[in-house]
Amino acid sequence: MEGSGTDPVLTERLKGRVTVPLVVTAFAAVIGGSFPHGYNTGVLNAPQDLIIQFLNDTYLIRTGNEPGKGMLNFVWSFTVAIYLVGGMFGAFSAGWFADRFGRKKAIIIMYIPTFVAAILFGLCDVAESFEMLIIARFIVGFGCGAGSGLVPMYMTEIAPVNIRGAMGVLHQLALTTGILVSQIFGLRQILGNENWPILLAFVGVPCLISAFILPWFPDSPRYTLIKLKKEKEAQEGTSSLSI
């Protein structure tokens, strides 16, 4: 030990560098767990009029009468807001999932509600069911809310101490990128037209990409060491990612 009270060997071992495995792992985590949150935050903006028309037409087909303006506004507002309700439940459950399954596995498990929501988004117009749209918004909100807690946790725990701050901001970067992409794809020349169900269902694509990549990389060394008591696996995970 040096006079400063720190072990230079330990300090050096905690340091790391940016490696290809670390970059790929970070990309997989944020593209599947952070990007969808931003995407779903902004995706309803561009096709708003088309979706409101869908709500109106669906109600008309079922009842034979057009809904009142107040009723239509309520259903539209509920469709938008239910995403946040799902996100609240997802955020509260993130810690439990992280401790129960591990950071990486919990992120992958959260792709399941997103995939289910993507299917509902894609079929709601064909099925003439605005309930499917509302349920999908709640489900995808749950997955994104949990991802907002899980991804930063995983990112900071796999990162060496000297680049932990930089890794931590990738979640927010991916989230804002998701908002940007949703606005671009929402242009009428792209998917902001009668193809709006595809626009909404696209959220499943980045999760699918991540689901193929992330399982090949180790879980959080901190979780492996502290929760699973597997020191060797934790050291191997750290070495394979950044040292």
mmCIF file of N, CA, C and O in Angstrom, residues 83-179:
data_model
loop_
_atom_site.group_PDB
_atom_site.id
_atom_site.type_symbol
_atom_site.label_atom_id
_atom_site.label_comp_id
_atom_site.label_asym_id
_atom_site.label_seq_id
_atom_site.Cartn_x
_atom_site.Cartn_y
_atom_site.Cartn_z
ATOM 1 N N TYR A 83 -49.242 4.522 -21.876
ATOM 2 C CA TYR A 83 -47.820 4.166 -22.006
ATOM 3 C C TYR A 83 -47.049 4.543 -20.745
ATOM 4 O O TYR A 83 -46.187 3.790 -20.280
ATOM 5 N N LEU A 84 -47.365 5.683 -20.185
ATOM 6 C CA LEU A 84 -46.687 6.137 -18.974
ATOM 7 C C LEU A 84 -47.090 5.316 -17.766
ATOM 8 O O LEU A 84 -46.273 5.084 -16.863
ATOM 9 N N VAL A 85 -48.328 4.864 -17.726
ATOM 10 C CA VAL A 85 -48.773 4.012 -16.626
ATOM 11 C C VAL A 85 -48.001 2.694 -16.653
ATOM 12 O O VAL A 85 -47.499 2.213 -15.630
ATOM 13 N N GLY A 86 -47.900 2.106 -17.846
ATOM 14 C CA GLY A 86 -47.114 0.888 -17.981
ATOM 15 C C GLY A 86 -45.658 1.117 -17.627
ATOM 16 O O GLY A 86 -45.025 0.274 -16.973
ATOM 17 N N GLY A 87 -45.127 2.269 -18.034
ATOM 18 C CA GLY A 87 -43.746 2.597 -17.714
ATOM 19 C C GLY A 87 -43.510 2.722 -16.224
ATOM 20 O O GLY A 87 -42.450 2.340 -15.718
ATOM 21 N N MET A 88 -44.492 3.242 -15.509
ATOM 22 C CA MET A 88 -44.370 3.379 -14.050
ATOM 23 C C MET A 88 -44.254 2.008 -13.395
ATOM 24 O O MET A 88 -43.375 1.774 -12.556
ATOM 25 N N PHE A 89 -45.120 1.087 -13.788
ATOM 26 C CA PHE A 89 -45.051 -0.266 -13.229
ATOM 27 C C PHE A 89 -43.736 -0.951 -13.612
ATOM 28 O O PHE A 89 -43.140 -1.668 -12.797
ATOM 29 N N GLY A 90 -43.295 -0.741 -14.849
ATOM 30 C CA GLY A 90 -42.043 -1.338 -15.283
ATOM 31 C C GLY A 90 -40.854 -0.805 -14.524
ATOM 32 O O GLY A 90 -39.950 -1.561 -14.135
ATOM 33 N N ALA A 91 -40.841 0.503 -14.283
ATOM 34 C CA ALA A 91 -39.726 1.112 -13.560
ATOM 35 C C ALA A 91 -39.647 0.605 -12.123
ATOM 36 O O ALA A 91 -38.554 0.335 -11.609
ATOM 37 N N PHE A 92 -40.810 0.442 -11.484
ATOM 38 C CA PHE A 92 -40.822 -0.052 -10.106
ATOM 39 C C PHE A 92 -40.367 -1.508 -10.013
ATOM 40 O O PHE A 92 -39.854 -1.940 -8.978
ATOM 41 N N SER A 93 -40.559 -2.269 -11.086
ATOM 42 C CA SER A 93 -40.213 -3.692 -11.050
ATOM 43 C C SER A 93 -38.793 -3.964 -11.532
ATOM 44 O O SER A 93 -38.329 -5.104 -11.436
ATOM 45 N N ALA A 94 -38.098 -2.952 -12.038
ATOM 46 C CA ALA A 94 -36.770 -3.168 -12.620
ATOM 47 C C ALA A 94 -35.788 -3.763 -11.619
ATOM 48 O O ALA A 94 -35.017 -4.677 -11.952
ATOM 49 N N GLY A 95 -35.787 -3.261 -10.397
ATOM 50 C CA GLY A 95 -34.866 -3.755 -9.388
ATOM 51 C C GLY A 95 -35.098 -5.220 -9.066
ATOM 52 O O GLY A 95 -34.134 -5.989 -8.906
ATOM 53 N N TRP A 96 -36.362 -5.618 -8.981
ATOM 54 C CA TRP A 96 -36.676 -7.013 -8.688
ATOM 55 C C TRP A 96 -36.199 -7.929 -9.810
ATOM 56 O O TRP A 96 -35.596 -8.980 -9.559
ATOM 57 N N PHE A 97 -36.480 -7.536 -11.048
ATOM 58 C CA PHE A 97 -36.035 -8.340 -12.191
ATOM 59 C C PHE A 97 -34.511 -8.430 -12.237
ATOM 60 O O PHE A 97 -33.953 -9.493 -12.530
ATOM 61 N N ALA A 98 -33.836 -7.318 -11.950
ATOM 62 C CA ALA A 98 -32.377 -7.297 -11.992
ATOM 63 C C ALA A 98 -31.767 -8.248 -10.977
ATOM 64 O O ALA A 98 -30.785 -8.949 -11.269
ATOM 65 N N ASP A 99 -32.325 -8.281 -9.779
ATOM 66 C CA ASP A 99 -31.792 -9.151 -8.731
ATOM 67 C C ASP A 99 -32.232 -10.603 -8.920
ATOM 68 O O ASP A 99 -31.502 -11.523 -8.539
ATOM 69 N N ARG A 100 -33.382 -10.803 -9.491
ATOM 70 C CA ARG A 100 -33.910 -12.161 -9.648
ATOM 71 C C ARG A 100 -33.257 -12.890 -10.827
ATOM 72 O O ARG A 100 -32.932 -14.081 -10.723
ATOM 73 N N PHE A 101 -33.060 -12.208 -11.934
ATOM 74 C CA PHE A 101 -32.564 -12.860 -13.145
ATOM 75 C C PHE A 101 -31.171 -12.410 -13.567
ATOM 76 O O PHE A 101 -30.564 -13.008 -14.456
ATOM 77 N N GLY A 102 -30.671 -11.348 -12.966
ATOM 78 C CA GLY A 102 -29.416 -10.775 -13.432
ATOM 79 C C GLY A 102 -29.698 -9.646 -14.400
ATOM 80 O O GLY A 102 -30.756 -9.602 -15.039
ATOM 81 N N ARG A 103 -28.747 -8.728 -14.516
ATOM 82 C CA ARG A 103 -28.978 -7.531 -15.339
ATOM 83 C C ARG A 103 -29.225 -7.883 -16.802
ATOM 84 O O ARG A 103 -30.185 -7.432 -17.420
ATOM 85 N N LYS A 104 -28.358 -8.688 -17.363
ATOM 86 C CA LYS A 104 -28.466 -9.008 -18.788
ATOM 87 C C LYS A 104 -29.727 -9.796 -19.101
ATOM 88 O O LYS A 104 -30.470 -9.459 -20.040
ATOM 89 N N LYS A 105 -29.993 -10.838 -18.330
ATOM 90 C CA LYS A 105 -31.175 -11.659 -18.579
ATOM 91 C C LYS A 105 -32.453 -10.863 -18.377
ATOM 92 O O LYS A 105 -33.443 -11.068 -19.097
ATOM 93 N N ALA A 106 -32.451 -9.965 -17.422
ATOM 94 C CA ALA A 106 -33.640 -9.143 -17.185
ATOM 95 C C ALA A 106 -33.923 -8.246 -18.379
ATOM 96 O O ALA A 106 -35.083 -8.068 -18.769
ATOM 97 N N ILE A 107 -32.869 -7.680 -18.964
ATOM 98 C CA ILE A 107 -33.049 -6.853 -20.161
ATOM 99 C C ILE A 107 -33.656 -7.680 -21.276
ATOM 100 O O ILE A 107 -34.593 -7.240 -21.968
ATOM 101 N N ILE A 108 -33.144 -8.889 -21.474
ATOM 102 C CA ILE A 108 -33.649 -9.753 -22.544
ATOM 103 C C ILE A 108 -35.100 -10.158 -22.268
ATOM 104 O O ILE A 108 -35.928 -10.198 -23.188
ATOM 105 N N ILE A 109 -35.427 -10.450 -21.018
ATOM 106 C CA ILE A 109 -36.804 -10.813 -20.665
ATOM 107 C C ILE A 109 -37.759 -9.672 -20.990
ATOM 108 O O ILE A 109 -38.902 -9.899 -21.424
ATOM 109 N N MET A 110 -37.298 -8.445 -20.816
ATOM 110 C CA MET A 110 -38.154 -7.290 -21.094
ATOM 111 C C MET A 110 -38.437 -7.105 -22.585
ATOM 112 O O MET A 110 -39.289 -6.292 -22.962
ATOM 113 N N TYR A 111 -37.748 -7.855 -23.431
ATOM 114 C CA TYR A 111 -38.057 -7.811 -24.863
ATOM 115 C C TYR A 111 -39.369 -8.533 -25.155
ATOM 116 O O TYR A 111 -40.012 -8.259 -26.178
ATOM 117 N N ILE A 112 -39.760 -9.442 -24.276
ATOM 118 C CA ILE A 112 -40.984 -10.210 -24.511
ATOM 119 C C ILE A 112 -42.216 -9.302 -24.594
ATOM 120 O O ILE A 112 -42.981 -9.387 -25.557
ATOM 121 N N PRO A 113 -42.458 -8.418 -23.608
ATOM 122 C CA PRO A 113 -43.616 -7.520 -23.750
ATOM 123 C C PRO A 113 -43.514 -6.608 -24.964
ATOM 124 O O PRO A 113 -44.532 -6.270 -25.572
ATOM 125 N N THR A 114 -42.292 -6.233 -25.339
ATOM 126 C CA THR A 114 -42.136 -5.384 -26.520
ATOM 127 C C THR A 114 -42.511 -6.137 -27.784
ATOM 128 O O THR A 114 -43.172 -5.586 -28.678
ATOM 129 N N PHE A 115 -42.107 -7.410 -27.889
ATOM 130 C CA PHE A 115 -42.481 -8.223 -29.048
ATOM 131 C C PHE A 115 -43.994 -8.417 -29.119
ATOM 132 O O PHE A 115 -44.593 -8.325 -30.197
ATOM 133 N N VAL A 116 -44.602 -8.683 -27.964
ATOM 134 C CA VAL A 116 -46.054 -8.856 -27.922
ATOM 135 C C VAL A 116 -46.747 -7.571 -28.352
ATOM 136 O O VAL A 116 -47.712 -7.592 -29.145
ATOM 137 N N ALA A 117 -46.261 -6.448 -27.850
ATOM 138 C CA ALA A 117 -46.847 -5.155 -28.213
ATOM 139 C C ALA A 117 -46.686 -4.881 -29.702
ATOM 140 O O ALA A 117 -47.606 -4.356 -30.347
ATOM 141 N N ALA A 118 -45.537 -5.224 -30.271
ATOM 142 C CA ALA A 118 -45.302 -5.000 -31.703
ATOM 143 C C ALA A 118 -46.308 -5.780 -32.542
ATOM 144 O O ALA A 118 -46.818 -5.277 -33.558
ATOM 145 N N ILE A 119 -46.621 -7.007 -32.128
ATOM 146 C CA ILE A 119 -47.620 -7.809 -32.851
ATOM 147 C C ILE A 119 -48.992 -7.163 -32.761
ATOM 148 O O ILE A 119 -49.725 -7.063 -33.755
ATOM 149 N N LEU A 120 -49.352 -6.711 -31.568
ATOM 150 C CA LEU A 120 -50.652 -6.049 -31.395
ATOM 151 C C LEU A 120 -50.733 -4.761 -32.200
ATOM 152 O O LEU A 120 -51.777 -4.457 -32.794
ATOM 153 N N PHE A 121 -49.644 -4.000 -32.210
ATOM 154 C CA PHE A 121 -49.609 -2.776 -33.017
ATOM 155 C C PHE A 121 -49.860 -3.086 -34.492
ATOM 156 O O PHE A 121 -50.616 -2.392 -35.172
ATOM 157 N N GLY A 122 -49.191 -4.119 -34.981
ATOM 158 C CA GLY A 122 -49.284 -4.446 -36.396
ATOM 159 C C GLY A 122 -50.638 -4.963 -36.817
ATOM 160 O O GLY A 122 -51.012 -4.836 -37.993
ATOM 161 N N LEU A 123 -51.380 -5.552 -35.869
ATOM 162 C CA LEU A 123 -52.648 -6.190 -36.225
ATOM 163 C C LEU A 123 -53.881 -5.397 -35.819
ATOM 164 O O LEU A 123 -54.994 -5.757 -36.202
ATOM 165 N N CYS A 124 -53.710 -4.331 -35.042
ATOM 166 C CA CYS A 124 -54.881 -3.634 -34.501
ATOM 167 C C CYS A 124 -55.766 -3.046 -35.591
ATOM 168 O O CYS A 124 -57.000 -3.072 -35.479
ATOM 169 N N ASP A 125 -55.179 -2.528 -36.665
ATOM 170 C CA ASP A 125 -55.976 -1.944 -37.742
ATOM 171 C C ASP A 125 -56.741 -3.020 -38.494
ATOM 172 O O ASP A 125 -57.931 -2.876 -38.800
ATOM 173 N N VAL A 126 -56.067 -4.130 -38.779
ATOM 174 C CA VAL A 126 -56.715 -5.238 -39.487
ATOM 175 C C VAL A 126 -57.847 -5.818 -38.645
ATOM 176 O O VAL A 126 -58.921 -6.156 -39.157
ATOM 177 N N ALA A 127 -57.602 -5.929 -37.350
ATOM 178 C CA ALA A 127 -58.608 -6.489 -36.443
ATOM 179 C C ALA A 127 -59.682 -5.481 -36.064
ATOM 180 O O ALA A 127 -60.651 -5.845 -35.388
ATOM 181 N N GLU A 128 -59.499 -4.223 -36.471
ATOM 182 C CA GLU A 128 -60.438 -3.150 -36.140
ATOM 183 C C GLU A 128 -60.686 -3.094 -34.634
ATOM 184 O O GLU A 128 -61.818 -3.065 -34.156
ATOM 185 N N SER A 129 -59.572 -3.071 -33.897
ATOM 186 C CA SER A 129 -59.657 -3.099 -32.440
ATOM 187 C C SER A 129 -58.765 -2.028 -31.848
ATOM 188 O O SER A 129 -57.538 -2.158 -31.860
ATOM 189 N N PHE A 130 -59.375 -0.977 -31.313
ATOM 190 C CA PHE A 130 -58.572 0.041 -30.636
ATOM 191 C C PHE A 130 -58.132 -0.448 -29.262
ATOM 192 O O PHE A 130 -57.178 0.075 -28.694
ATOM 193 N N GLU A 131 -58.818 -1.504 -28.740
ATOM 194 C CA GLU A 131 -58.376 -2.096 -27.484
ATOM 195 C C GLU A 131 -56.981 -2.709 -27.616
ATOM 196 O O GLU A 131 -56.173 -2.637 -26.687
ATOM 197 N N MET A 132 -56.714 -3.318 -28.760
ATOM 198 C CA MET A 132 -55.395 -3.894 -28.998
ATOM 199 C C MET A 132 -54.324 -2.812 -28.979
ATOM 200 O O MET A 132 -53.221 -3.013 -28.453
ATOM 201 N N LEU A 133 -54.655 -1.655 -29.530
ATOM 202 C CA LEU A 133 -53.719 -0.536 -29.537
ATOM 203 C C LEU A 133 -53.440 -0.057 -28.121
ATOM 204 O O LEU A 133 -52.277 0.180 -27.749
ATOM 205 N N ILE A 134 -54.479 0.060 -27.312
ATOM 206 C CA ILE A 134 -54.318 0.535 -25.933
ATOM 207 C C ILE A 134 -53.530 -0.479 -25.104
ATOM 208 O O ILE A 134 -52.611 -0.106 -24.359
ATOM 209 N N ILE A 135 -53.872 -1.753 -25.239
ATOM 210 C CA ILE A 135 -53.151 -2.798 -24.494
ATOM 211 C C ILE A 135 -51.686 -2.823 -24.899
ATOM 212 O O ILE A 135 -50.790 -2.964 -24.051
ATOM 213 N N ALA A 136 -51.426 -2.675 -26.194
ATOM 214 C CA ALA A 136 -50.045 -2.681 -26.676
ATOM 215 C C ALA A 136 -49.255 -1.508 -26.108
ATOM 216 O O ALA A 136 -48.082 -1.656 -25.747
ATOM 217 N N ARG A 137 -49.887 -0.360 -26.000
ATOM 218 C CA ARG A 137 -49.208 0.802 -25.431
ATOM 219 C C ARG A 137 -48.859 0.571 -23.966
ATOM 220 O O ARG A 137 -47.784 0.947 -23.499
ATOM 221 N N PHE A 138 -49.752 -0.074 -23.233
ATOM 222 C CA PHE A 138 -49.469 -0.368 -21.829
ATOM 223 C C PHE A 138 -48.330 -1.375 -21.705
ATOM 224 O O PHE A 138 -47.410 -1.208 -20.893
ATOM 225 N N ILE A 139 -48.397 -2.429 -22.511
ATOM 226 C CA ILE A 139 -47.387 -3.491 -22.431
ATOM 227 C C ILE A 139 -46.013 -2.967 -22.810
ATOM 228 O O ILE A 139 -45.014 -3.241 -22.134
ATOM 229 N N VAL A 140 -45.938 -2.222 -23.907
ATOM 230 C CA VAL A 140 -44.637 -1.707 -24.339
ATOM 231 C C VAL A 140 -44.128 -0.668 -23.348
ATOM 232 O O VAL A 140 -42.913 -0.528 -23.139
ATOM 233 N N GLY A 141 -45.043 0.045 -22.699
ATOM 234 C CA GLY A 141 -44.636 0.981 -21.651
ATOM 235 C C GLY A 141 -43.991 0.259 -20.488
ATOM 236 O O GLY A 141 -42.993 0.731 -19.924
ATOM 237 N N PHE A 142 -44.557 -0.893 -20.119
ATOM 238 C CA PHE A 142 -43.977 -1.692 -19.036
ATOM 239 C C PHE A 142 -42.552 -2.113 -19.383
ATOM 240 O O PHE A 142 -41.634 -1.978 -18.571
ATOM 241 N N GLY A 143 -42.368 -2.629 -20.589
ATOM 242 C CA GLY A 143 -41.040 -3.067 -21.007
ATOM 243 C C GLY A 143 -40.040 -1.931 -21.063
ATOM 244 O O GLY A 143 -38.894 -2.076 -20.617
ATOM 245 N N CYS A 144 -40.462 -0.797 -21.585
ATOM 246 C CA CYS A 144 -39.564 0.353 -21.689
ATOM 247 C C CYS A 144 -39.255 0.959 -20.324
ATOM 248 O O CYS A 144 -38.137 1.416 -20.074
ATOM 249 N N GLY A 145 -40.246 0.971 -19.440
ATOM 250 C CA GLY A 145 -40.017 1.488 -18.100
ATOM 251 C C GLY A 145 -39.002 0.654 -17.346
ATOM 252 O O GLY A 145 -38.099 1.186 -16.680
ATOM 253 N N ALA A 146 -39.123 -0.669 -17.464
ATOM 254 C CA ALA A 146 -38.150 -1.551 -16.825
ATOM 255 C C ALA A 146 -36.780 -1.388 -17.463
ATOM 256 O O ALA A 146 -35.757 -1.366 -16.768
ATOM 257 N N GLY A 147 -36.758 -1.251 -18.783
ATOM 258 C CA GLY A 147 -35.482 -1.077 -19.482
ATOM 259 C C GLY A 147 -34.757 0.186 -19.068
ATOM 260 O O GLY A 147 -33.522 0.214 -19.014
ATOM 261 N N SER A 148 -35.516 1.230 -18.730
ATOM 262 C CA SER A 148 -34.898 2.484 -18.306
ATOM 263 C C SER A 148 -34.174 2.344 -16.975
ATOM 264 O O SER A 148 -33.280 3.147 -16.665
ATOM 265 N N GLY A 149 -34.551 1.345 -16.194
ATOM 266 C CA GLY A 149 -33.825 1.082 -14.959
ATOM 267 C C GLY A 149 -32.729 0.053 -15.139
ATOM 268 O O GLY A 149 -31.657 0.153 -14.535
ATOM 269 N N LEU A 150 -32.977 -0.925 -15.994
ATOM 270 C CA LEU A 150 -32.039 -2.034 -16.162
ATOM 271 C C LEU A 150 -30.817 -1.669 -16.991
ATOM 272 O O LEU A 150 -29.689 -2.050 -16.652
ATOM 273 N N VAL A 151 -31.029 -0.939 -18.076
ATOM 274 C CA VAL A 151 -29.912 -0.653 -18.987
ATOM 275 C C VAL A 151 -28.838 0.209 -18.329
ATOM 276 O O VAL A 151 -27.653 -0.143 -18.384
ATOM 277 N N PRO A 152 -29.168 1.343 -17.697
ATOM 278 C CA PRO A 152 -28.103 2.114 -17.029
ATOM 279 C C PRO A 152 -27.388 1.303 -15.950
ATOM 280 O O PRO A 152 -26.169 1.448 -15.764
ATOM 281 N N MET A 153 -28.132 0.461 -15.247
ATOM 282 C CA MET A 153 -27.530 -0.386 -14.223
ATOM 283 C C MET A 153 -26.501 -1.332 -14.845
ATOM 284 O O MET A 153 -25.363 -1.465 -14.368
ATOM 285 N N TYR A 154 -26.895 -1.985 -15.910
ATOM 286 C CA TYR A 154 -26.007 -2.931 -16.593
ATOM 287 C C TYR A 154 -24.803 -2.225 -17.199
ATOM 288 O O TYR A 154 -23.664 -2.696 -17.097
ATOM 289 N N MET A 155 -25.041 -1.076 -17.810
ATOM 290 C CA MET A 155 -23.968 -0.343 -18.487
ATOM 291 C C MET A 155 -22.891 0.108 -17.512
ATOM 292 O O MET A 155 -21.692 -0.018 -17.775
ATOM 293 N N THR A 156 -23.302 0.648 -16.385
ATOM 294 C CA THR A 156 -22.310 1.141 -15.424
ATOM 295 C C THR A 156 -21.582 -0.001 -14.729
ATOM 296 O O THR A 156 -20.436 0.169 -14.309
ATOM 297 N N GLU A 157 -22.223 -1.148 -14.621
ATOM 298 C CA GLU A 157 -21.583 -2.266 -13.936
ATOM 299 C C GLU A 157 -20.621 -3.046 -14.821
ATOM 300 O O GLU A 157 -19.729 -3.722 -14.315
ATOM 301 N N ILE A 158 -20.798 -2.986 -16.142
ATOM 302 C CA ILE A 158 -19.846 -3.666 -17.028
ATOM 303 C C ILE A 158 -18.693 -2.746 -17.410
ATOM 304 O O ILE A 158 -17.677 -3.208 -17.923
ATOM 305 N N ALA A 159 -18.846 -1.445 -17.152
ATOM 306 C CA ALA A 159 -17.834 -0.477 -17.576
ATOM 307 C C ALA A 159 -16.708 -0.380 -16.558
ATOM 308 O O ALA A 159 -16.953 -0.396 -15.352
ATOM 309 N N PRO A 160 -15.457 -0.263 -17.011
ATOM 310 C CA PRO A 160 -14.347 0.026 -16.095
ATOM 311 C C PRO A 160 -14.565 1.386 -15.439
ATOM 312 O O PRO A 160 -15.241 2.260 -15.997
ATOM 313 N N VAL A 161 -13.998 1.579 -14.263
ATOM 314 C CA VAL A 161 -14.268 2.799 -13.509
ATOM 315 C C VAL A 161 -13.844 4.052 -14.255
ATOM 316 O O VAL A 161 -14.458 5.111 -14.100
ATOM 317 N N ASN A 162 -12.822 3.966 -15.068
ATOM 318 C CA ASN A 162 -12.319 5.176 -15.727
ATOM 319 C C ASN A 162 -13.180 5.626 -16.900
ATOM 320 O O ASN A 162 -13.020 6.736 -17.400
ATOM 321 N N ILE A 163 -14.100 4.787 -17.369
ATOM 322 C CA ILE A 163 -14.994 5.204 -18.465
ATOM 323 C C ILE A 163 -16.462 4.996 -18.088
ATOM 324 O O ILE A 163 -17.328 5.000 -18.952
ATOM 325 N N ARG A 164 -16.718 4.821 -16.807
ATOM 326 C CA ARG A 164 -18.084 4.540 -16.357
ATOM 327 C C ARG A 164 -19.031 5.698 -16.646
ATOM 328 O O ARG A 164 -20.194 5.489 -17.006
ATOM 329 N N GLY A 165 -18.578 6.907 -16.490
ATOM 330 C CA GLY A 165 -19.433 8.058 -16.759
ATOM 331 C C GLY A 165 -19.846 8.135 -18.213
ATOM 332 O O GLY A 165 -21.010 8.400 -18.533
ATOM 333 N N ALA A 166 -18.884 7.890 -19.104
ATOM 334 C CA ALA A 166 -19.185 7.922 -20.531
ATOM 335 C C ALA A 166 -20.173 6.831 -20.915
ATOM 336 O O ALA A 166 -21.072 7.040 -21.735
ATOM 337 N N MET A 167 -20.029 5.660 -20.311
ATOM 338 C CA MET A 167 -20.946 4.558 -20.613
ATOM 339 C C MET A 167 -22.346 4.867 -20.100
ATOM 340 O O MET A 167 -23.348 4.494 -20.730
ATOM 341 N N GLY A 168 -22.406 5.555 -18.976
ATOM 342 C CA GLY A 168 -23.707 5.841 -18.380
ATOM 343 C C GLY A 168 -24.587 6.737 -19.233
ATOM 344 O O GLY A 168 -25.817 6.628 -19.176
ATOM 345 N N VAL A 169 -23.989 7.617 -20.021
ATOM 346 C CA VAL A 169 -24.790 8.553 -20.815
ATOM 347 C C VAL A 169 -25.316 7.922 -22.101
ATOM 348 O O VAL A 169 -26.138 8.529 -22.793
ATOM 349 N N LEU A 170 -24.853 6.726 -22.443
ATOM 350 C CA LEU A 170 -25.308 6.083 -23.675
ATOM 351 C C LEU A 170 -26.795 5.768 -23.634
ATOM 352 O O LEU A 170 -27.455 5.740 -24.673
ATOM 353 N N HIS A 171 -27.314 5.512 -22.441
ATOM 354 C CA HIS A 171 -28.757 5.265 -22.316
ATOM 355 C C HIS A 171 -29.556 6.471 -22.786
ATOM 356 O O HIS A 171 -30.488 6.344 -23.592
ATOM 357 N N GLN A 172 -29.186 7.649 -22.322
ATOM 358 C CA GLN A 172 -29.905 8.863 -22.711
ATOM 359 C C GLN A 172 -29.700 9.179 -24.181
ATOM 360 O O GLN A 172 -30.617 9.651 -24.861
ATOM 361 N N LEU A 173 -28.505 8.909 -24.690
ATOM 362 C CA LEU A 173 -28.238 9.134 -26.106
ATOM 363 C C LEU A 173 -29.121 8.257 -26.972
ATOM 364 O O LEU A 173 -29.707 8.718 -27.969
ATOM 365 N N ALA A 174 -29.230 6.980 -26.611
ATOM 366 C CA ALA A 174 -30.068 6.066 -27.380
ATOM 367 C C ALA A 174 -31.538 6.455 -27.277
ATOM 368 O O ALA A 174 -32.298 6.331 -28.250
ATOM 369 N N LEU A 175 -31.955 6.921 -26.115
ATOM 370 C CA LEU A 175 -33.343 7.335 -25.924
ATOM 371 C C LEU A 175 -33.696 8.507 -26.836
ATOM 372 O O LEU A 175 -34.721 8.488 -27.526
ATOM 373 N N THR A 176 -32.849 9.525 -26.858
ATOM 374 C CA THR A 176 -33.122 10.683 -27.715
ATOM 375 C C THR A 176 -33.013 10.318 -29.199
ATOM 376 O O THR A 176 -33.735 10.877 -30.030
ATOM 377 N N THR A 177 -32.127 9.377 -29.511
ATOM 378 C CA THR A 177 -32.039 8.897 -30.897
ATOM 379 C C THR A 177 -33.335 8.207 -31.296
ATOM 380 O O THR A 177 -33.808 8.345 -32.429
ATOM 381 N N GLY A 178 -33.927 7.469 -30.361
ATOM 382 C CA GLY A 178 -35.205 6.825 -30.630
ATOM 383 C C GLY A 178 -36.299 7.831 -30.946
ATOM 384 O O GLY A 178 -37.126 7.614 -31.844
ATOM 385 N N ILE A 179 -36.326 8.933 -30.210
ATOM 386 C CA ILE A 179 -37.306 9.987 -30.494
ATOM 387 C C ILE A 179 -37.087 10.552 -31.895
ATOM 388 O O ILE A 179 -38.043 10.746 -32.657
#
